[in-house]
Each structure stands twice: as structure tokens, then as C-alpha cells.
Amino acid sequence: MTKIAIKNTQNPTILKFEFPDFITQNESFEFKNIDEAKDSQLAQQLFYLPFVKTIYISGNFIAIERYSIVEWEEVQEAVAEQIEEYVNNGGIIIKVDENKLKKQPITVYGETTPNPATLKFVVSRMLTKNGVEFKNIDDTKASPLAKELFNFPYVKEVYIDENYISVTKYEVNDWNQITLELRSFIKLFIENGGTVLDESLIENTEKLEKQQISNFDQLDTTSQQIINILEEYVKPAVAADGGNILFDSYDEKEKRVKVVLQGACNGCPSSTFTLKSGIENMLKDMLKDENIKVEAING
């Protein structure tokens, strides 16, 4: 028997009715009236309730936006019971398009990182050649997966690179409470043909161009040497920990190297130690300059 959990959202007019399992195959649906809801008999049924304004179906939940003629406290239990009754009587929530691509089995497993707030989810296939960081849902145009992950209230940041997704969480939840849910969601999303990253939609901002070092040949010799050291010796190590490091600038007068930390490296309690005792010492040794200083700027 399916039991529905009622969850509040940041919008007081929208309430989430959560299922114990996923109810969609990496698709999100929004219905604003009964005619739009032709693929969901349940949504059509819910629209007969006079206070239902909009219905969202995604992941493991149905979210309903109400008109102001009622308060959720007055009707939420009745709505949950109606959804439970429909599902437990064998009702189909969403019609599945049989022409969809068949599942592509993959494996996903979680790896801890030096940053206790970040977990690395490793996928058994390549996802991208270019690491991309997403700090909020508004930046996720290029990644439907990242957009869906931000719908989980505990997801703070997402970083995608090579064959892994690093997820940084808020402190409100422990990993043992949410790891299985995230791992299962990522696995289902990719298996069912969901787009992890559309690299053609990555915004080519001035900041991104700078980090890609497209002007490498125009940089001074020391900056070029620093970039080569970071690429060859540092990046593989931080990638193994679910993060990334990018060269930002080198001030020849101050002997100061600025870098950008991404993924698990950003906000990691041990990142300062890594910068000073690891990267800074490496640059001092390889560049033969004891005055080199390394500092991280906000990624």
C-alpha cells in the first residue's frame, strides 16, 4: 500500500505529496488545467477540486498549487487520501510513451570526499569532457540533471565533470539520510535517457573563457608554467576527490597565484591546508621561487 507524505515548500500556496518511490522517468510535467492533463488521469481527477490551480509531477512527488479560497491545513489530508486511493486501486499516474529509448543500464556509486558537505557520485560512463559548476537552479540551462537535483531541498551546489557528479548539501541533512535517494535518482535519470549536460548550452561567459585559458599563448611565461603544473600534477588529484582547480591569474609583482576551487574543493575545510602545504610548496619548488603565494578566490 502506497503511503503519501505531505511536505511544505518555500511557497505557501504549493504543497508536495511525496511517494516512497519515483513516479516519473526523468521527466517533469506541469498542468494548468484539465485539458492539459490528458496524459494523467490522476491530475484530471485532482482538477475537479475547486481550489487546484496548477499540478506538477516530477521525481517522487506531485506538487499542487492552490487558489487562495482555502488554506492547505483545511484540505491537505483529504487530497493525500484521494491520491493514495487512486494509486492503491491501480491507477496510472502518467501515461508512458512507449517510443522512449529503452533503459541503458549503468552503475552509480557514492564516494566520500575531503569535504564533508560534498559527496561524489561516480557513473560507469563518461558524462562530459568539460567540468561545469552549478551554484543554483537559475544557472542550470545546460544541465537538466542539475536542475532536477536542485529540486531536492538539501542540494546546495552541483559540479559535473568526466564520469562523476559532485553534490554539495546544506547542513540540514546527514548523508546517511539522503545518499540512497540521490544515487537512485541519478541512476534512473541517466538510464532513462535524461540529458546530464548539453555542452552547446554552456554559457561562454568572460569568466569561463578566462578559466579555459584560451589566451594561453598571450600569457607570460610564469603563468604558462603554473597552468601546466596545475594541469599535470594538481588537477588529477583534486578530480579524484570530486573537485577541480582552475588558474585565474598570476601577479608577477606580488608573486601571488589566484585559483578557483570547484566541486568538493570549494568550501572544503582542508582546502586551505592543501593550497598552502601542497600546491603552494609544489609551485615554489618547481618554479624555484620561495616567494610564490597561492590563494583561492570564490568559484
XYZ file of C-alpha atoms in Angstrom:
299
model
C 0.000 0.000 0.000
C 1.406 3.382 -1.035
C 1.555 5.976 1.721
C 1.814 9.644 0.782
C 3.957 12.085 2.797
C 2.854 15.718 2.888
C 5.707 18.229 2.619
C 5.667 22.032 2.732
C 7.592 24.095 0.172
C 9.040 27.586 0.262
C 5.865 28.763 -1.486
C 2.930 28.573 0.985
C 0.450 28.032 -1.852
C 2.302 24.907 -3.091
C 2.285 21.607 -1.237
C 4.203 18.458 -2.166
C 2.702 14.977 -1.900
C 5.671 12.601 -1.870
C 5.700 8.934 -2.847
C 8.096 6.330 -1.433
C 9.323 5.603 -4.997
C 9.846 7.542 -8.226
C 6.698 8.070 -10.277
C 8.223 9.585 -13.443
C 11.081 8.536 -15.691
C 13.270 11.629 -15.546
C 10.543 13.875 -16.879
C 8.698 16.752 -15.273
C 5.104 17.682 -16.056
C 3.175 20.866 -15.399
C -0.568 21.082 -15.917
C -2.503 24.329 -15.585
C -5.938 22.933 -16.416
C -7.801 19.688 -17.034
C -7.290 19.820 -20.797
C -3.507 19.958 -20.466
C -3.619 16.919 -18.175
C -4.771 14.422 -20.815
C -1.758 12.190 -20.103
C -2.563 11.983 -16.389
C -5.943 10.712 -15.279
C -4.956 11.453 -11.680
C -4.208 15.104 -12.496
C -7.541 15.373 -14.306
C -9.257 13.990 -11.243
C -7.493 16.475 -8.967
C -8.576 19.396 -11.158
C -12.167 18.679 -10.153
C -11.193 20.074 -6.752
C -12.150 23.766 -6.984
C -9.011 25.049 -5.252
C -6.466 23.322 -7.528
C -4.650 25.866 -9.710
C -1.581 24.017 -11.067
C -0.251 20.466 -10.782
C 3.421 19.497 -11.076
C 4.555 15.877 -11.373
C 8.262 15.087 -11.107
C 10.624 12.621 -9.488
C 8.859 11.111 -6.498
C 6.227 13.765 -5.890
C 3.120 15.543 -7.042
C 3.085 19.246 -6.147
C -0.162 21.192 -6.177
C -0.563 24.946 -6.245
C -3.841 26.128 -4.710
C -6.070 29.116 -5.187
C -6.490 31.295 -2.092
C -10.089 30.197 -1.462
C -8.796 27.618 1.044
C -5.819 27.013 3.307
C -3.819 23.803 2.904
C -4.476 22.852 6.539
C -8.152 22.505 5.664
C -7.763 20.145 2.701
C -4.301 18.547 2.584
C -5.260 15.295 4.332
C -8.224 14.781 2.003
C -6.028 15.380 -1.058
C -3.402 12.921 0.194
C -6.103 10.311 0.801
C -7.502 10.828 -2.699
C -4.053 10.320 -4.266
C -3.409 7.233 -2.119
C -6.759 5.708 -3.030
C -6.197 6.307 -6.741
C -2.729 4.720 -6.735
C -3.626 1.811 -4.448
C -6.515 0.946 -6.773
C -4.047 0.537 -9.628
C -4.430 3.952 -11.232
C -1.722 5.107 -13.664
C -0.217 8.475 -12.724
C 1.324 9.321 -16.122
C 0.994 7.576 -19.468
C 4.407 6.338 -20.565
C 5.475 6.964 -24.152
C 6.354 3.508 -25.446
C 8.595 5.066 -28.092
C 11.019 6.327 -25.454
C 14.512 4.945 -25.562
C 14.999 1.719 -23.687
C 16.871 1.857 -20.436
C 20.633 1.946 -20.699
C 21.838 0.129 -17.575
C 24.590 1.902 -15.660
C 26.085 1.760 -12.205
C 26.339 4.709 -9.825
C 28.137 4.664 -6.508
C 28.918 7.290 -3.903
C 32.419 8.244 -2.807
C 33.274 10.404 0.172
C 35.462 13.454 -0.423
C 37.712 15.504 1.877
C 34.818 17.961 2.067
C 32.218 16.536 4.499
C 29.500 18.605 2.789
C 30.206 17.062 -0.648
C 29.679 13.548 -1.967
C 30.946 12.308 -5.324
C 28.609 10.100 -7.362
C 30.658 8.090 -9.857
C 28.933 6.874 -13.030
C 30.042 3.916 -15.160
C 30.264 6.031 -18.312
C 31.739 9.335 -19.449
C 29.442 12.318 -18.920
C 31.459 15.302 -20.169
C 34.944 16.462 -21.080
C 34.443 19.895 -19.535
C 33.767 20.364 -15.839
C 30.855 22.675 -15.080
C 29.750 24.034 -11.725
C 26.178 24.999 -10.850
C 25.592 27.114 -7.760
C 21.815 27.495 -8.073
C 18.887 26.331 -10.193
C 18.920 29.517 -12.290
C 22.283 28.511 -13.778
C 21.195 25.037 -14.931
C 20.104 25.768 -18.510
C 22.822 23.442 -19.807
C 22.085 20.611 -17.387
C 18.601 19.123 -16.937
C 20.116 16.753 -14.373
C 21.480 19.592 -12.238
C 18.111 21.361 -12.499
C 16.327 18.280 -11.169
C 18.885 17.833 -8.375
C 18.214 21.375 -7.134
C 14.600 20.332 -6.571
C 15.879 18.337 -3.605
C 15.756 20.874 -0.736
C 19.096 19.784 0.712
C 21.123 20.249 -2.520
C 23.274 23.381 -2.345
C 25.643 23.055 -5.342
C 26.320 20.612 -8.190
C 29.564 20.015 -10.081
C 29.718 17.706 -13.127
C 32.970 16.502 -14.689
C 34.236 13.461 -16.593
C 32.308 10.497 -15.129
C 31.040 11.918 -11.849
C 28.621 14.340 -10.237
C 29.678 16.071 -7.025
C 26.768 17.199 -4.868
C 27.239 19.673 -2.020
C 24.487 19.682 0.594
C 23.185 22.033 3.224
C 23.803 21.027 6.843
C 20.118 20.249 7.457
C 20.531 16.594 6.396
C 23.171 13.927 7.052
C 24.495 11.919 4.118
C 23.175 8.665 5.555
C 19.665 10.110 5.217
C 19.911 11.177 1.576
C 22.692 9.261 -0.227
C 20.480 6.394 -1.400
C 17.813 8.789 -2.664
C 20.330 10.832 -4.673
C 22.149 7.788 -6.035
C 18.876 6.172 -7.148
C 17.674 9.394 -8.751
C 20.912 9.939 -10.716
C 20.938 6.294 -11.851
C 17.306 6.387 -13.066
C 17.742 9.770 -14.713
C 20.689 8.643 -16.830
C 19.327 5.157 -17.558
C 16.115 6.612 -18.925
C 17.915 8.881 -21.377
C 17.939 12.094 -19.383
C 20.412 14.766 -20.501
C 23.207 15.227 -17.985
C 24.911 18.122 -19.748
C 24.266 19.810 -23.093
C 27.637 21.404 -23.728
C 26.218 23.508 -26.571
C 24.158 25.401 -23.991
C 27.007 26.222 -21.634
C 27.171 29.996 -21.470
C 30.538 31.155 -22.764
C 30.968 33.949 -20.240
C 34.069 36.083 -19.873
C 34.834 34.245 -16.655
C 34.571 30.857 -18.332
C 36.743 31.923 -21.257
C 39.384 33.102 -18.805
C 39.313 29.807 -16.934
C 39.624 27.818 -20.148
C 42.914 29.623 -20.839
C 42.038 30.228 -24.483
C 44.639 33.002 -24.474
C 47.413 30.711 -23.227
C 49.901 31.874 -25.868
C 49.461 35.501 -24.788
C 50.207 34.808 -21.125
C 53.574 35.440 -19.538
C 55.959 32.526 -19.208
C 55.420 32.048 -15.467
C 51.629 31.912 -15.869
C 52.050 29.289 -18.580
C 54.306 27.248 -16.312
C 51.792 27.496 -13.453
C 48.953 26.322 -15.706
C 50.983 23.359 -16.918
C 51.847 22.355 -13.348
C 48.213 22.619 -12.251
C 47.012 20.617 -15.254
C 49.600 17.859 -14.942
C 50.109 17.447 -11.208
C 47.199 19.015 -9.338
C 44.034 18.511 -11.385
C 44.161 14.694 -11.428
C 44.458 14.618 -7.641
C 41.592 17.025 -6.943
C 39.432 15.315 -9.594
C 39.859 12.066 -7.677
C 38.365 13.893 -4.708
C 35.401 15.162 -6.730
C 36.664 18.671 -7.320
C 38.523 20.902 -9.729
C 41.070 23.708 -9.691
C 41.320 26.471 -12.291
C 44.035 29.044 -12.859
C 42.713 32.584 -12.515
C 45.718 34.924 -12.541
C 49.322 35.498 -11.557
C 50.590 38.797 -10.206
C 54.299 38.962 -11.007
C 54.895 41.860 -8.638
C 53.262 40.237 -5.613
C 54.203 36.695 -6.655
C 50.555 35.807 -6.000
C 48.750 32.983 -7.801
C 44.958 33.071 -7.698
C 42.986 29.902 -8.363
C 39.328 28.926 -8.452
C 38.192 25.854 -6.499
C 35.143 23.936 -7.692
C 33.075 20.953 -6.619
C 34.256 19.227 -3.465
C 37.245 21.571 -3.205
C 35.084 24.684 -2.827
C 34.417 25.253 0.860
C 36.353 22.183 1.936
C 37.803 22.607 5.458
C 41.107 21.118 4.301
C 41.393 23.266 1.163
C 43.483 25.933 2.904
C 45.953 23.298 4.053
C 46.018 21.791 0.546
C 46.687 25.167 -1.039
C 49.448 26.143 1.360
C 51.146 22.840 2.153
C 50.501 21.168 -1.172
C 50.058 23.403 -4.196
C 51.997 26.409 -2.925
C 55.001 24.309 -1.924
C 54.880 22.478 -5.243
C 54.949 25.752 -7.183
C 57.744 27.130 -5.025
C 59.806 24.016 -5.680
C 59.100 23.657 -9.393
C 59.392 27.376 -10.186
C 62.418 27.827 -7.905
C 60.786 30.802 -6.164
C 60.183 30.768 -2.403
C 58.075 33.944 -2.592
C 55.173 32.338 -4.502
C 51.835 32.615 -2.700
C 48.624 30.804 -3.647
C 45.149 31.919 -2.721
C 41.692 30.735 -3.732
C 39.017 33.105 -4.923
C 35.320 32.348 -4.797
C 34.444 29.998 -7.679
